[in-house]
Coordinates of C-alpha atoms and ligand atoms in Angstrom, one line a residue:
X1328 CA -15.8 -5.6 -27.8
X1329 CA -18.1 -2.6 -28.0
X1330 CA -18.7 -2.2 -24.3
X1331 CA -15.0 -2.1 -23.6
X1332 CA -14.4 0.5 -26.3
X1333 CA -17.2 2.6 -24.8
X1334 CA -15.6 2.2 -21.4
X1335 CA -12.2 3.3 -22.6
X1336 CA -13.8 6.5 -23.8
X1337 CA -15.5 7.0 -20.6
X1338 CA -12.6 6.5 -18.3
X1339 CA -10.3 8.7 -20.1
X1340 CA -12.5 11.7 -20.7
X1341 CA -15.6 13.6 -19.9
X1342 CA -17.2 12.1 -23.1
X1343 CA -19.1 9.6 -21.1
X1344 CA -22.5 11.0 -22.0
X1345 CA -21.8 11.2 -25.7
X1346 CA -21.1 7.5 -26.1
X1347 CA -23.9 6.3 -28.4
X1348 CA -26.0 3.8 -26.6
X1349 CA -27.3 0.8 -28.4
X1350 CA -31.0 0.3 -28.1
X1351 CA -31.7 -2.5 -25.7
X1352 CA -34.6 -4.9 -25.6
X1353 CA -34.8 -4.4 -21.8
X1354 CA -35.2 -0.7 -22.3
X1355 CA -38.8 0.5 -21.9
X1356 CA -40.3 3.7 -23.1
X1357 CA -40.5 5.6 -19.9
X1358 CA -42.5 8.8 -20.5
X1359 CA -46.2 8.5 -19.6
X1360 CA -46.0 4.8 -19.9
X1361 CA -46.5 4.2 -16.2
X1362 CA -50.3 3.9 -16.6
X1363 CA -49.8 0.9 -18.9
X1364 CA -47.2 -0.8 -16.7
X1365 CA -48.4 -3.4 -14.1
X1366 CA -47.8 -2.9 -10.4
X1367 CA -44.7 -4.7 -9.2
X1368 CA -45.3 -8.3 -8.6
X1369 CA -42.7 -10.6 -7.1
X1370 CA -43.0 -13.7 -9.3
X1371 CA -43.2 -11.6 -12.5
X1372 CA -40.0 -9.8 -11.5
X1373 CA -38.3 -13.1 -10.6
X1374 CA -39.3 -14.6 -13.9
X1375 CA -37.2 -12.0 -15.7
X1376 CA -34.0 -13.0 -14.0
X1377 CA -31.8 -15.1 -16.4
X1378 CA -28.5 -16.8 -15.9
X1379 CA -27.5 -15.9 -19.5
X1380 CA -27.8 -12.2 -18.8
X1381 CA -25.9 -12.5 -15.6
X1382 CA -23.1 -14.5 -17.2
X1383 CA -22.9 -12.0 -20.1
X1384 CA -22.4 -9.3 -17.6
X1385 CA -19.7 -11.3 -15.7
X1386 CA -17.7 -11.5 -19.0
X1387 CA -18.0 -7.7 -19.5
X1388 CA -16.9 -7.2 -15.9
X1389 CA -13.8 -9.2 -16.4
X1390 CA -12.9 -7.2 -19.5
X1391 CA -13.3 -4.1 -17.3
X1392 CA -11.0 -5.6 -14.7
X1393 CA -8.3 -5.9 -17.3
X1394 CA -8.1 -2.2 -17.5
X1395 CA -6.3 -2.5 -14.2
X1396 CA -3.5 -4.6 -15.8
X1397 CA -1.2 -1.8 -16.8
X1398 CA -0.7 -0.6 -13.2
X1399 CA -1.2 -3.8 -11.3
X1400 CA 0.1 -6.4 -13.7
X1401 CA -3.1 -8.4 -13.4
X1402 CA -6.9 -7.7 -13.7
X1403 CA -8.3 -5.8 -10.7
X1404 CA -11.1 -3.4 -9.8
X1405 CA -9.5 -2.0 -6.6
X1406 CA -10.4 1.6 -5.8
X1407 CA -8.1 4.0 -7.6
X1408 CA -7.5 1.6 -10.5
X1409 CA -8.7 2.0 -14.1
X1410 CA -10.6 -1.3 -13.5
X1411 CA -12.7 0.4 -10.8
X1412 CA -13.2 3.6 -12.8
X1413 CA -14.4 1.3 -15.6
X1414 CA -16.8 -0.5 -13.3
X1415 CA -18.2 2.9 -12.2
X1416 CA -18.8 3.9 -15.8
X1417 CA -20.4 0.6 -16.5
X1418 CA -22.9 0.9 -13.6
X1419 CA -23.6 4.5 -14.4
X1420 CA -24.3 3.9 -18.1
X1421 CA -26.4 0.8 -17.5
X1422 CA -28.7 2.9 -15.3
X1423 CA -28.6 5.9 -17.6
X1424 CA -29.9 3.7 -20.4
X1425 CA -33.0 3.1 -18.4
X1426 CA -34.2 6.6 -19.0
X1427 CA -35.9 8.6 -16.3
X1428 CA -37.1 5.6 -14.4
X1429 CA -34.2 6.4 -12.0
X1430 CA -32.5 9.5 -10.7
X1431 CA -28.8 8.7 -10.5
X1432 CA -26.3 10.5 -8.2
X1433 CA -22.6 10.2 -7.6
X1434 CA -21.4 10.7 -4.1
X1435 CA -17.7 11.4 -4.1
X1436 CA -15.8 10.8 -0.9
X1437 CA -12.1 10.6 0.3
X1438 CA -10.8 7.1 0.8
X1439 CA -7.5 5.6 1.9
X1440 CA -6.1 2.7 0.0
X1441 CA -3.2 0.6 1.1
X1442 CA -0.8 -1.5 -0.9
X1443 CA 1.7 -3.9 0.7
X1444 CA 4.5 -4.8 -1.7
X1445 CA 6.9 -6.8 0.5
X1446 CA 7.2 -7.8 4.1
X1447 CA 9.3 -9.9 6.5
X1448 CA 9.3 -10.5 10.2
X1449 CA 12.0 -12.4 12.1
X1450 CA 11.6 -13.2 15.8
X1451 CA 14.8 -14.6 17.4
X1452 CA 15.9 -17.2 14.9
X1453 CA 12.4 -17.9 13.5
X1454 CA 10.4 -16.5 10.6
X1455 CA 6.9 -17.0 11.9
X1456 CA 4.6 -18.4 9.2
X1457 CA 1.5 -16.7 10.5
X1458 CA 3.0 -13.1 10.5
X1459 CA 1.0 -10.9 8.1
X1460 CA 1.1 -7.1 7.8
X1461 CA -2.1 -5.4 9.0
X1462 CA -4.1 -3.6 6.3
X1463 CA -3.3 0.1 5.9
X1464 CA 0.0 -0.3 7.8
X1465 CA 2.7 2.2 7.0
X1466 CA 6.1 1.0 5.8
X1467 CA 9.0 0.5 8.2
X1468 CA 11.3 3.6 8.3
X1469 CA 12.7 4.4 4.8
X1470 CA 11.2 1.1 3.6
X1471 CA 14.2 -0.6 5.2
X1472 CA 14.4 -3.4 7.8
X1473 CA 14.3 -2.2 11.4
X1474 CA 15.6 -4.2 14.4
X1475 CA 15.4 -4.1 18.1
X1476 CA 14.4 -6.2 21.1
X1477 CA 10.9 -7.5 21.2
X1478 CA 9.3 -5.8 24.2
X1479 CA 6.1 -7.3 25.7
X1480 CA 3.5 -4.6 26.4
X1481 CA 1.4 -4.8 29.6
X1482 CA -2.3 -5.7 29.5
X1483 CA -3.9 -5.2 26.1
X1484 CA -1.8 -2.2 25.1
X1485 CA -4.9 0.1 25.0
X1486 CA -3.5 2.7 27.4
X1487 CA -0.2 4.7 27.1
X1488 CA 0.8 3.4 30.6
X1489 CA 0.8 -0.2 29.2
X1490 CA 4.0 0.7 27.2
X1491 CA 7.3 0.3 29.2
X1492 CA 10.0 2.9 28.5
X1493 CA 12.1 0.3 26.8
X1494 CA 9.6 0.1 24.0
X1495 CA 11.3 3.2 22.6
X1496 CA 13.6 2.2 19.7
X1497 CA 12.5 -1.4 19.9
X1498 CA 9.6 -3.6 18.6
X1499 CA 6.4 -3.8 20.7
X1500 CA 4.6 -7.1 21.2
X1501 CA 1.0 -6.5 22.0
X1502 CA -1.9 -8.8 22.9
X1503 CA -5.0 -8.6 20.7
X1504 CA -8.2 -7.4 22.5
X1505 CA -10.1 -4.6 24.2
X1506 CA -9.3 -1.9 21.6
X1507 CA -8.8 -1.5 17.9
X1508 CA -5.5 -2.6 16.2
X1509 CA -5.2 1.0 15.0
X1510 CA -5.2 2.2 18.7
X1511 CA -2.4 -0.2 19.6
X1512 CA -0.3 0.8 16.6
X1513 CA -0.7 4.5 17.4
X1514 CA 0.2 4.0 21.1
X1515 CA 3.2 1.9 20.2
X1516 CA 4.3 4.6 17.8
X1517 CA 3.8 7.3 20.4
X1518 CA 5.9 5.3 22.8
X1519 CA 8.7 5.3 20.2
X1520 CA 8.5 1.7 18.9
X1521 CA 9.9 1.2 15.4
X1522 CA 7.4 -1.6 14.7
X1523 CA 4.6 -3.5 16.4
X1524 CA 3.4 -7.1 16.5
X1525 CA -0.1 -7.9 17.6
X1526 CA -0.5 -11.5 18.7
X1527 CA -3.8 -13.3 18.9
X1528 CA -5.5 -14.5 22.1
X1529 CA -6.9 -17.3 20.0
X1530 CA -4.6 -19.8 18.3
X1531 CA -5.2 -18.6 14.7
X1532 CA -3.4 -15.8 12.8
X1533 CA -4.7 -12.2 12.8
X1534 CA -5.7 -10.8 9.5
X1535 CA -6.5 -7.3 10.7
X1536 CA -6.5 -3.7 9.6
X1537 CA -5.3 -0.5 11.3
X1538 CA -8.2 1.4 9.9
X1539 CA -8.0 5.2 9.4
X1540 CA -4.3 6.2 9.2
X1541 CA -2.7 8.1 12.0
X1542 CA 0.7 9.9 11.7
X1543 CA 1.7 7.9 14.8
X1544 CA 1.0 4.5 13.3
X1545 CA 4.1 2.2 13.0
X1546 CA 4.6 -0.8 10.7
X1547 CA 2.4 -3.5 12.3
X1548 CA 2.1 -7.2 11.9
X1549 CA -0.5 -9.7 13.1
X1550 CA 0.8 -13.0 14.6
X1551 CA -1.0 -16.2 15.5
X1552 CA -1.6 -17.1 19.2
X1553 CA 0.1 -20.4 18.5
X1554 CA 3.4 -19.0 17.3
X1555 CA 3.4 -16.3 19.9
X1556 CA 3.3 -18.8 22.8
X1557 CA 7.0 -19.8 22.9
X1558 CA 8.2 -16.2 22.4
X1559 CA 6.0 -14.9 25.3
X1560 CA 7.3 -17.7 27.5
X1561 CA 10.9 -16.6 26.8
X1562 CA 10.1 -12.9 27.4
X1563 CA 8.4 -13.7 30.7
X1564 CA 11.5 -15.7 31.8
X1565 CA 13.4 -12.4 31.2
X1566 CA 15.2 -13.9 28.1
X1567 CA 15.6 -11.3 25.4
X1568 CA 14.4 -11.9 21.9
X1569 CA 15.7 -9.7 19.1
X1570 CA 13.5 -9.0 16.1
X1571 CA 13.7 -7.7 12.6
X1572 CA 10.7 -6.1 10.9
X1573 CA 10.4 -5.0 7.3
X1574 CA 7.4 -3.7 5.4
X1575 CA 7.4 -1.9 2.1
X1576 CA 3.9 -0.4 1.7
X1577 CA 2.1 2.8 0.8
X1578 CA -1.1 4.3 2.0
X1579 CA -2.7 6.6 -0.5
X1580 CA -5.5 9.0 -0.1
X1581 CA -7.8 9.3 -3.2
X1582 CA -11.3 10.3 -4.1
X1583 CA -13.8 7.6 -5.1
X1584 CA -17.5 7.4 -5.7
X1585 CA -20.7 5.7 -4.5
X1586 CA -23.4 5.5 -7.2
X1587 CA -27.0 5.8 -6.0
X1588 CA -30.0 5.2 -8.2
X1589 CA -33.5 5.9 -6.9
X1590 CA -36.8 5.3 -8.7
X1591 CA -38.5 8.6 -9.7
X1592 CA -41.8 6.9 -8.8
X1593 CA -42.9 5.5 -5.4
X1594 CA -43.3 7.2 -2.0
X1595 CA -40.0 9.0 -1.5
X1596 CA -40.6 9.0 2.3
X1597 CA -40.6 5.2 2.5
X1598 CA -37.7 3.7 0.6
X1599 CA -36.4 0.2 0.4
X1600 CA -32.7 0.4 -0.1
X1601 CA -30.2 -2.2 -1.2
X1602 CA -26.6 -2.3 -2.0
X1603 CA -23.5 -4.2 -3.2
X1604 CA -19.9 -3.0 -3.5
X1605 CA -18.4 -1.9 -6.8
X1606 CA -14.8 -2.4 -5.8
X1607 CA -12.6 -5.5 -5.6
X1608 CA -9.3 -6.1 -3.7
X1609 CA -6.0 -5.3 -5.4
X1610 CA -5.2 -9.0 -5.8
X1611 CA -7.8 -9.9 -8.4
X1612 CA -10.8 -9.0 -10.6
X1613 CA -13.4 -9.7 -7.9
X1614 CA -16.0 -11.3 -10.2
X1615 CA -17.7 -13.0 -7.3
X1616 CA -16.6 -10.5 -4.6
X1617 CA -18.6 -8.4 -5.3
X1618 CA -19.0 -8.4 -9.1
X1619 CA -21.9 -10.8 -8.5
X1620 CA -23.8 -8.5 -6.1
X1621 CA -23.1 -5.5 -8.3
X1622 CA -24.4 -7.3 -11.4
X1623 CA -27.4 -8.8 -9.6
X1624 CA -28.4 -5.3 -8.6
X1625 CA -28.0 -4.0 -12.2
X1626 CA -30.2 -6.8 -13.5
X1627 CA -32.9 -6.3 -10.9
X1628 CA -32.8 -2.5 -11.5
X1629 CA -33.1 -3.1 -15.3
X1630 CA -36.1 -5.5 -15.0
X1631 CA -37.8 -3.4 -12.4
X1632 CA -38.4 -0.7 -15.0
X1633 CA -41.2 -2.9 -16.5
X1634 CA -43.3 -2.2 -13.4
X1635 CA -44.7 0.6 -11.3
X1636 CA -43.8 0.8 -7.6
X1637 CA -45.7 2.1 -4.5
X1638 CA -42.6 2.7 -2.4
X1639 CA -39.3 4.2 -3.6
X1640 CA -36.5 1.8 -4.4
X1641 CA -32.9 3.0 -3.9
X1642 CA -30.0 1.1 -5.2
X1643 CA -26.4 1.7 -4.0
X1644 CA -23.1 0.6 -5.4
X1645 CA -20.6 1.3 -2.7
X1646 CA -16.9 2.0 -3.2
X1647 CA -14.1 1.3 -0.7
X1648 CA -15.8 -1.7 0.9
X1649 CA -12.6 -3.7 0.9
X1650 CA -10.7 -0.9 2.7
X1651 CA -13.2 -1.1 5.6
X1652 CA -16.7 -0.2 4.4
X1653 CA -15.6 3.3 3.5
X1654 CA -18.4 4.2 1.0
X1655 CA -21.4 2.9 3.0
X1656 CA -20.1 4.4 6.2
X1657 CA -19.6 7.8 4.4
X1658 CA -23.1 7.6 3.0
X1659 CA -24.9 6.7 6.3
X1660 CA -23.0 8.9 8.6
X1661 CA -23.6 11.9 6.4
X1662 CA -27.4 11.4 6.1
X1663 CA -29.4 14.2 7.8
X1664 CA -31.8 12.7 10.4
X1665 CA -34.9 13.3 8.3
X1666 CA -33.2 11.4 5.4
X1667 CA -32.2 8.6 7.7
X1668 CA -35.9 8.1 8.7
X1669 CA -36.9 7.7 5.0
X1670 CA -34.9 4.5 4.7
X1671 CA -37.2 1.7 6.0
X1672 CA -34.6 -1.0 5.6
X1673 CA -31.2 -1.8 4.0
X1674 CA -30.5 -5.1 2.2
X1675 CA -26.8 -6.1 1.7
X1676 CA -25.9 -8.2 -1.3
X1677 CA -22.2 -9.2 -1.2
X1678 CA -20.9 -12.4 -2.8
X1679 CA -24.0 -14.0 -4.4
X1680 CA -22.3 -16.8 -6.4
X1681 CA -19.5 -18.5 -4.5
X1682 CA -18.4 -21.7 -6.3
X1683 CA -18.6 -23.9 -3.2
X1684 CA -21.6 -22.0 -2.0
X1685 CA -24.0 -22.3 1.0
X1686 CA -27.2 -20.3 1.0
X1687 CA -26.4 -18.1 4.0
X1688 CA -28.8 -15.7 5.7
X1689 CA -27.5 -13.1 8.1
X1690 CA -28.9 -13.9 11.5
X1691 CA -30.1 -10.3 12.0
X1692 CA -32.6 -10.5 14.9
X1693 CA -34.7 -7.7 16.4
X1694 CA -33.2 -8.5 19.8
X1695 CA -29.7 -7.2 18.7
X1696 CA -30.7 -5.0 15.7
X1697 CA -33.2 -2.3 14.8
X1698 CA -36.7 -3.6 14.6
X1699 CA -37.5 -5.0 11.1
X1700 CA -34.2 -6.8 10.7
X1701 CA -35.8 -10.0 11.8
X1702 CA -38.8 -9.6 9.5
X1703 CA -36.3 -9.3 6.6
X1704 CA -34.4 -12.3 7.8
X1705 CA -37.6 -14.3 7.9
X1706 CA -38.5 -13.2 4.4
X1707 CA -35.3 -14.8 3.1
X1708 CA -35.9 -17.9 5.1
X1709 CA -39.5 -18.3 3.9
X1710 CA -38.4 -17.9 0.3
X1711 CA -35.7 -20.7 0.5
X1712 CA -38.1 -22.9 2.4
X1713 CA -40.9 -22.5 -0.1
X1714 CA -38.5 -23.6 -2.8
X1715 CA -37.3 -26.6 -0.9
X1716 CA -33.8 -25.1 -0.6
X1717 CA -31.6 -25.4 2.5
X1718 CA -30.1 -22.4 4.2
X1719 CA -27.8 -21.6 7.2
X1720 CA -27.7 -18.6 9.5
X1721 CA -24.4 -16.8 9.7
X1722 CA -23.3 -14.1 12.1
X1723 CA -24.3 -10.5 11.5
X1724 CA -21.1 -9.1 12.7
X1725 CA -20.0 -6.1 10.6
X1726 CA -18.3 -7.8 7.7
X1727 CA -20.1 -5.9 5.0
X1728 CA -21.8 -2.7 4.1
X1729 CA -24.9 -3.1 6.4
X1730 CA -22.8 -2.1 9.4
X1731 CA -23.2 1.6 9.1
X1732 CA -27.0 1.2 8.7
X1733 CA -27.4 -0.9 11.8
X1734 CA -25.3 1.4 13.8
X1735 CA -27.5 4.3 12.7
X1736 CA -30.8 2.7 13.6
X1737 CA -31.8 1.4 10.2
X1738 CA -33.0 -2.2 10.0
X1739 CA -30.9 -4.4 7.8
X1740 CA -29.9 -7.9 6.7
X1741 CA -28.9 -9.8 3.6
X1742 CA -27.8 -13.0 2.1
X1743 CA -24.4 -14.3 1.0
X1744 CA -22.8 -17.5 -0.3
X1745 CA -19.6 -17.7 1.8
X1746 CA -16.0 -16.4 1.6
X1747 CA -13.0 -18.0 3.3
X1748 CA -15.1 -20.1 5.7
X1749 CA -14.8 -23.9 5.4
X1750 CA -17.8 -25.9 4.3
X1751 CA -18.8 -28.6 6.8
X1752 CA -19.8 -32.2 6.1
X1753 CA -23.3 -31.3 7.0
X1754 CA -23.3 -28.4 4.5
X1755 CA -22.0 -30.6 1.8
X1756 CA -25.2 -32.7 2.2
X1757 CA -27.3 -29.5 2.2
X1758 CA -25.8 -27.7 -0.7
X1759 CA -23.5 -30.1 -2.7
X1760 CA -19.9 -28.9 -3.3
X1761 CA -16.9 -30.0 -1.2
X1762 CA -16.6 -30.2 2.6
X1763 CA -13.3 -29.1 4.0
X1764 CA -12.8 -26.4 1.4
X1765 CA -13.5 -22.7 1.4
X1766 CA -16.9 -21.6 0.1
X1767 CA -15.0 -19.4 -2.3
X1768 CA -11.5 -20.9 -2.9
X1769 CA -10.6 -17.8 -4.9
X1770 CA -11.7 -15.3 -2.2
X1771 CA -9.6 -12.1 -2.5
X1772 CA -7.3 -13.8 -5.1
X1773 CA -6.4 -13.5 -8.8
X1774 CA -8.6 -16.5 -9.7
X1775 CA -11.8 -14.7 -8.7
X1776 CA -12.6 -14.6 -12.4
X1777 CA -15.6 -15.6 -14.6
X1778 CA -15.0 -19.2 -13.8
X1779 CA -15.4 -18.4 -10.1
X1780 CA -19.1 -18.1 -10.0
X1781 CA -21.7 -20.8 -9.6
X1782 CA -24.5 -19.8 -12.0
X1783 CA -27.2 -21.9 -10.2
X1784 CA -26.5 -20.1 -6.9
X1785 CA -26.3 -16.8 -8.6
X1786 CA -29.6 -17.1 -10.3
X1787 CA -31.3 -18.4 -7.2
X1788 CA -30.0 -15.5 -5.1
X1789 CA -30.8 -12.9 -7.8
X1790 CA -34.3 -14.1 -7.8
X1791 CA -34.4 -13.7 -4.1
X1792 CA -33.1 -10.2 -4.4
X1793 CA -35.8 -9.5 -6.9
X1794 CA -38.3 -10.9 -4.4
X1795 CA -37.0 -8.7 -1.6
X1796 CA -37.3 -5.6 -3.8
X1797 CA -40.7 -6.5 -5.2
X1798 CA -42.1 -7.2 -1.7
X1799 CA -41.1 -3.9 -0.2
X1800 CA -41.6 -1.8 -3.4
X1801 CA -45.2 -2.9 -3.2
X1802 CA -45.9 -2.5 0.5
X1803 CA -44.5 -2.1 4.0
X1804 CA -47.6 -3.5 5.5
X1805 CA -46.6 -5.8 8.5
X1806 CA -43.1 -4.2 8.5
X1807 CA -42.3 -2.2 11.7
X1808 CA -42.2 1.6 11.6
X1809 CA -38.9 3.2 11.8
X1810 CA -37.6 3.9 15.3
X1811 CA -34.9 6.3 16.6
X1812 CA -31.4 6.5 15.1
X1813 CA -29.8 5.2 18.3
X1814 CA -27.0 2.6 18.0
X1815 CA -27.8 -0.8 19.3
X1816 CA -25.5 -1.8 22.2
X1817 CA -26.1 -5.5 21.6
X1818 CA -25.0 -5.2 18.0
X1819 CA -21.8 -3.3 18.9
X1820 CA -20.9 -5.9 21.4
X1821 CA -21.1 -8.8 19.0
X1822 CA -19.1 -7.0 16.3
X1823 CA -15.4 -7.8 15.7
X1824 CA -15.2 -6.8 12.0
X1825 CA -15.4 -3.7 10.1
X1826 CA -15.4 -5.0 6.6
X1827 CA -13.5 -8.0 5.5
X1828 CA -10.8 -7.6 8.1
X1829 CA -10.8 -7.8 11.9
X1830 CA -10.3 -4.4 13.5
X1831 CA -10.0 -5.4 17.1
Ligands
NAG1159 C1 -20.9 10.0 -12.3 O1 -19.9 9.0 -12.3 C2 -19.8 8.2 -13.4 C3 -18.8 7.1 -13.2 O2 -17.6 7.6 -12.9 C4 -19.5 9.1 -14.6 O3 -19.4 8.4 -15.8 C5 -20.5 10.2 -14.7 O4 -20.1 11.1 -15.7 C6 -20.6 11.0 -13.4 N1 -21.8 11.8 -13.5 C7 -21.8 13.1 -13.0 C8 -23.0 13.9 -13.2 O5 -20.8 13.5 -12.4
NAG1160 C1 -29.4 -15.8 16.0 O1 -29.2 -14.7 16.9 C2 -29.9 -14.9 18.2 C3 -29.6 -13.6 19.0 O2 -29.8 -12.4 18.3 C4 -29.4 -16.1 18.9 O3 -30.1 -16.3 20.1 C5 -29.5 -17.3 18.0 O4 -28.9 -18.4 18.6 C6 -28.8 -17.1 16.7 N1 -29.0 -18.2 15.8 C7 -28.0 -18.8 15.2 C8 -28.4 -20.0 14.4 O5 -26.9 -18.4 15.2
NAG1161 C1 -31.2 -30.3 2.1 O1 -30.4 -30.9 3.0 C2 -30.7 -32.3 3.3 C3 -29.7 -32.8 4.3 O2 -29.8 -32.1 5.5 C4 -30.5 -33.1 2.0 O3 -30.9 -34.4 2.2 C5 -31.4 -32.5 0.9 O4 -31.2 -33.1 -0.3 C6 -31.1 -31.0 0.7 N1 -31.9 -30.3 -0.2 C7 -31.5 -29.8 -1.3 C8 -32.6 -29.2 -2.2 O5 -30.4 -29.8 -1.7
NAG1162 C1 -23.1 -25.2 -9.0 O1 -23.3 -25.9 -7.9 C2 -24.1 -27.1 -8.1 C3 -24.3 -27.7 -6.7 O2 -23.1 -27.9 -6.0 C4 -23.4 -28.0 -9.0 O3 -24.2 -29.2 -9.2 C5 -23.1 -27.3 -10.3 O4 -22.4 -28.2 -11.1 C6 -22.4 -26.0 -10.1 N1 -22.3 -25.3 -11.3 C7 -21.2 -24.6 -11.7 C8 -21.3 -23.9 -13.0 O5 -20.2 -24.6 -11.0
ZN1163 ZN1 -17.2 -8.2 -0.6

């Protein structure tokens, strides 16, 4: 268990850099060796990707997640946990071992992290099955149940005038749509509501987040459109419905860290950038989400040191993705304009090994996204096609760390293998696995452990990551020049997510 011991030292003290590092076969002599190294070549880099090495890392990552057990009673790598600090040390030390091939930097940033311990919603005599507290919701007053009449808010509850006076001291019922959930919760709070319920305009439930905390936020639930119907009918008939809401939750503010590693070689004005997220949700160890992407990047970064590059390669391990893309947003929104222009494209690698996988390519077109996104999309497509593998296009709608890049004019895209979506019959024929079940049946759960990765899919996708890095590290020939930093309106309009949860 040497890695774990080393990690314990690292997380508890500043002794990180004194931990003796075992020589590794993948480690290359770096000084003045560059003349002897070959120029990066895609198939040579792909050949160095091995399932054994990835699976060995997965086992280490699970041991690291166990560091979170004391505080959370189960393995986790959620930001603020020892499991996440251990992950950060593991990433940092892995890159450090590669000598001066990379320059590593830590970017510390403030993050909010929410924990929901218990919740209950009663509407009239019913306990709606679909009621779920929104992410980053505050607790109800004094962490006790609150009650009042359910008051239907006008329109979409996006303007203070939508809130009738009688909302004060009662529970607001608000339709989903038009503005962020956080805005609705804040306006409900300002109108004096003791809690709020946002119901869906579609028949499903609403798994949303309030986003950045506001002192006016009130305890807020999401409710399915289906379960809301009978209640709304009663309210519209002027019948009263009393409600009880209870949430025990906390929202903490902490500092966490993005780790960035950039090749010392290669044109620093023309960088290919790629990222995965280092954190998991609180509910589990996150070996597929996004241990898989994190480890794919570490393997590609390790094997890349055997080559020289023409263009700079910049790896990022983002923190706070699960709380709403906090790390990648912080990074991109704080880039000076001249630094923004040096990033030719950003490639997102989140969930590379779902057990019931599909090979999914983000449908990032140049029509809706910065020019170059479509060239990247087509690179993935061509690679799968050349290997006789099937793939599907999936929406490019803000669910992972590419979002900040696209909004700031940087072309982007990526691949994934599926989260809580359901595999279709057609996809069962295309990829194997089981139709009617989630792509990742352990998505955001305790069972996202070492057994929750499909090694075949993981190796295939890590080779594709290697191909994407090799291609652009070698040349940006045929890749569009960078344009302005303006936000694409078309992208904004098709985006409902900001990270894993809906925000409006
Ligand atoms: C950067 O962060 C890593 C992981 O937390 C830590 O081990 C390392 O000491 C930090 N390095 C610096 C220079 O702060
Ligand atoms: C991909 O996106 C474009 C618009 O940007 C759209 O026209 C096309 O139908 C999408 N393809 C799929 C398969 O979703
Ligand atoms: C691709 O999908 C087709 C069905 O659409 C299937 O017949 C074929 O076996 C699949 N190819 C692979 C490599 O799985
Ligand atoms: C990975 O998926 C393939 C295709 O569905 C399947 O044949 C294989 O058994 C899976 N491997 C693991 C380790 O789950
Ligand atoms: Zn993820």
